[in-house]
Amino acid sequence: MSVKITDIKVINTAPEGINLTVVKVLTSEDGLYGLGCATFAYRYKAVTTYILEYLRPLLIGRDVKNITEIWQLMHQNAYWRDGGIENNAIAGIDLALWDIKGKMANMPVYQLLGGAYRKAVPVYRHVDGQSIDEIVDQINYYKDLGVKHLRVQSGGYGGGLDLRAPKHAPLGSLDGIYLNSRQYIYKTINLFEKLREKIGFDIDLVHDVHERIAPCEAIELAKALEPYHLFFLEDPLPVNQTEYFKNMRALSSTPIAEGELFNNEAQYRFLIVNRLIDFIRIHITQIGGITPAFKLAIFAEQFGIRTAWHGPGDMSPIAHAANIHIDMAIPNFGVQEWSGIRPPNFVIQKLSNKEGALLEVFDGLPKFIDGFVYPNDKPGLGISIDEKAALKYPSIDEVTTWTMTRNYDGGLVLP
Ligand code: MG
């Protein structure tokens, strides 16, 4: 018997000050619905309109079981494809359909993807400090919690130097985050040299370039960091400069993770088949959901390439859970970024005044224990939402400022 889509709703909420978009797909079977994540925090109204005005009429009446066919229908229906707005909207539906399929099968989604390949998912968390001592303190704090992988930054992405101070920037400089790539490179090499002297090699370290330097500088940095044996260097090049990975591969043994901004499988293909990177960094809603992400993971496995998927704050617990379900099932999992949500038994030192609001709105978050994350064993993705609580935290309408990154001469550079 077919189960049909009867309605699609969108719930926008910002429990911890970041806009999150949840999609609820209702069905013809009493009480059966699915939840997906369509979070594009900085354009949430456009994604909401896309879902309600274009996908909802397209999908009502269709059989919820045919996920791949529905995904392809959504993908080609607008003729022009692969935009960020479109893909996040599609992902919201796709995740909700996987949630529904799991509930119909009475199994967690990782069971539908082949079952548990591993017992748990090791994660990396973030530390960031202005001084070596401050960073070492944070590393020791996380080591005590059992964390085995840490991303280390000093002063945010690109070093975060305050070049608006007198004599550092041109007269009349505009607001923004000012960068000096040369100083950032010297500072980062020094940082990892000092860190390895102080903490040794019994914890895995990651560093995120966030695409903020020139291609030749990214190669220089990858080569210079070799003695400190990173787990990987994250997103060293932007999507329009990925040919430079050939040079980086030839010149450096530092492992490379790339792709949190990629929004289609073709952007990965050249890098995977030529074995130019070591980890694919899919952002599960930007790529269009579980359906394309799982295919890409299987494709990468054939080339010995592992996964290290994006897990930021601007992603709802439903998308984090989707990451964890795939991580559980695939042989070529590497590590999972785990920055955005704080599981119930995880205590951090500096609590923000909104701490806990996420847990008031969402239930069923994957559990963090001793550096590993475990999905719950509820059917589907295992996350529920308290829609009344979500209303208490309305989405925020403001001009996005953190992406206003500038070179020291005042010119814009990628964030
Ligand atoms: Mg990153």
PDB file of N, CA and C and ligand atoms in Angstrom, residues 151 208 210 234-235 260 281 310 337, ligand 1:
ATOM      1  N   ARG A 151      40.548  20.397  16.364  1.00  0.00           N
ATOM      2  CA  ARG A 151      40.914  21.429  15.397  1.00  0.00           C
ATOM      3  C   ARG A 151      41.468  22.606  16.178  1.00  0.00           C
ATOM      4  N   ASP A 208      42.157  24.458  10.153  1.00  0.00           N
ATOM      5  CA  ASP A 208      41.227  24.881   9.096  1.00  0.00           C
ATOM      6  C   ASP A 208      41.715  26.180   8.457  1.00  0.00           C
ATOM      7  N   HIS A 210      40.172  27.493   5.840  1.00  0.00           N
ATOM      8  CA  HIS A 210      38.936  28.201   5.466  1.00  0.00           C
ATOM      9  C   HIS A 210      39.096  28.977   4.165  1.00  0.00           C
ATOM     10  N   GLU A 234      42.444  21.481   6.659  1.00  0.00           N
ATOM     11  CA  GLU A 234      41.045  21.565   6.213  1.00  0.00           C
ATOM     12  C   GLU A 234      40.835  22.715   5.226  1.00  0.00           C
ATOM     13  N   ASP A 235      40.169  22.426   4.143  1.00  0.00           N
ATOM     14  CA  ASP A 235      39.766  23.408   3.133  1.00  0.00           C
ATOM     15  C   ASP A 235      40.852  24.440   2.809  1.00  0.00           C
ATOM     16  N   GLU A 260      33.697  21.626   2.211  1.00  0.00           N
ATOM     17  CA  GLU A 260      32.477  21.954   2.964  1.00  0.00           C
ATOM     18  C   GLU A 260      31.577  22.929   2.203  1.00  0.00           C
ATOM     19  N   ARG A 281      34.659  16.518   2.614  1.00  0.00           N
ATOM     20  CA  ARG A 281      34.047  17.265   3.727  1.00  0.00           C
ATOM     21  C   ARG A 281      32.628  17.696   3.364  1.00  0.00           C
ATOM     22  N   HIS A 310      31.306  18.027   7.452  1.00  0.00           N
ATOM     23  CA  HIS A 310      31.106  19.305   8.114  1.00  0.00           C
ATOM     24  C   HIS A 310      30.068  19.173   9.226  1.00  0.00           C
ATOM     25  N   GLU A 337      33.339  16.127  12.260  1.00  0.00           N
ATOM     26  CA  GLU A 337      33.405  17.422  12.957  1.00  0.00           C
ATOM     27  C   GLU A 337      32.196  17.531  13.883  1.00  0.00           C
TER      28      GLU A 337
HETATM   29 MG    MG B   1      35.816  24.190   8.207  1.00  0.00          MG
END
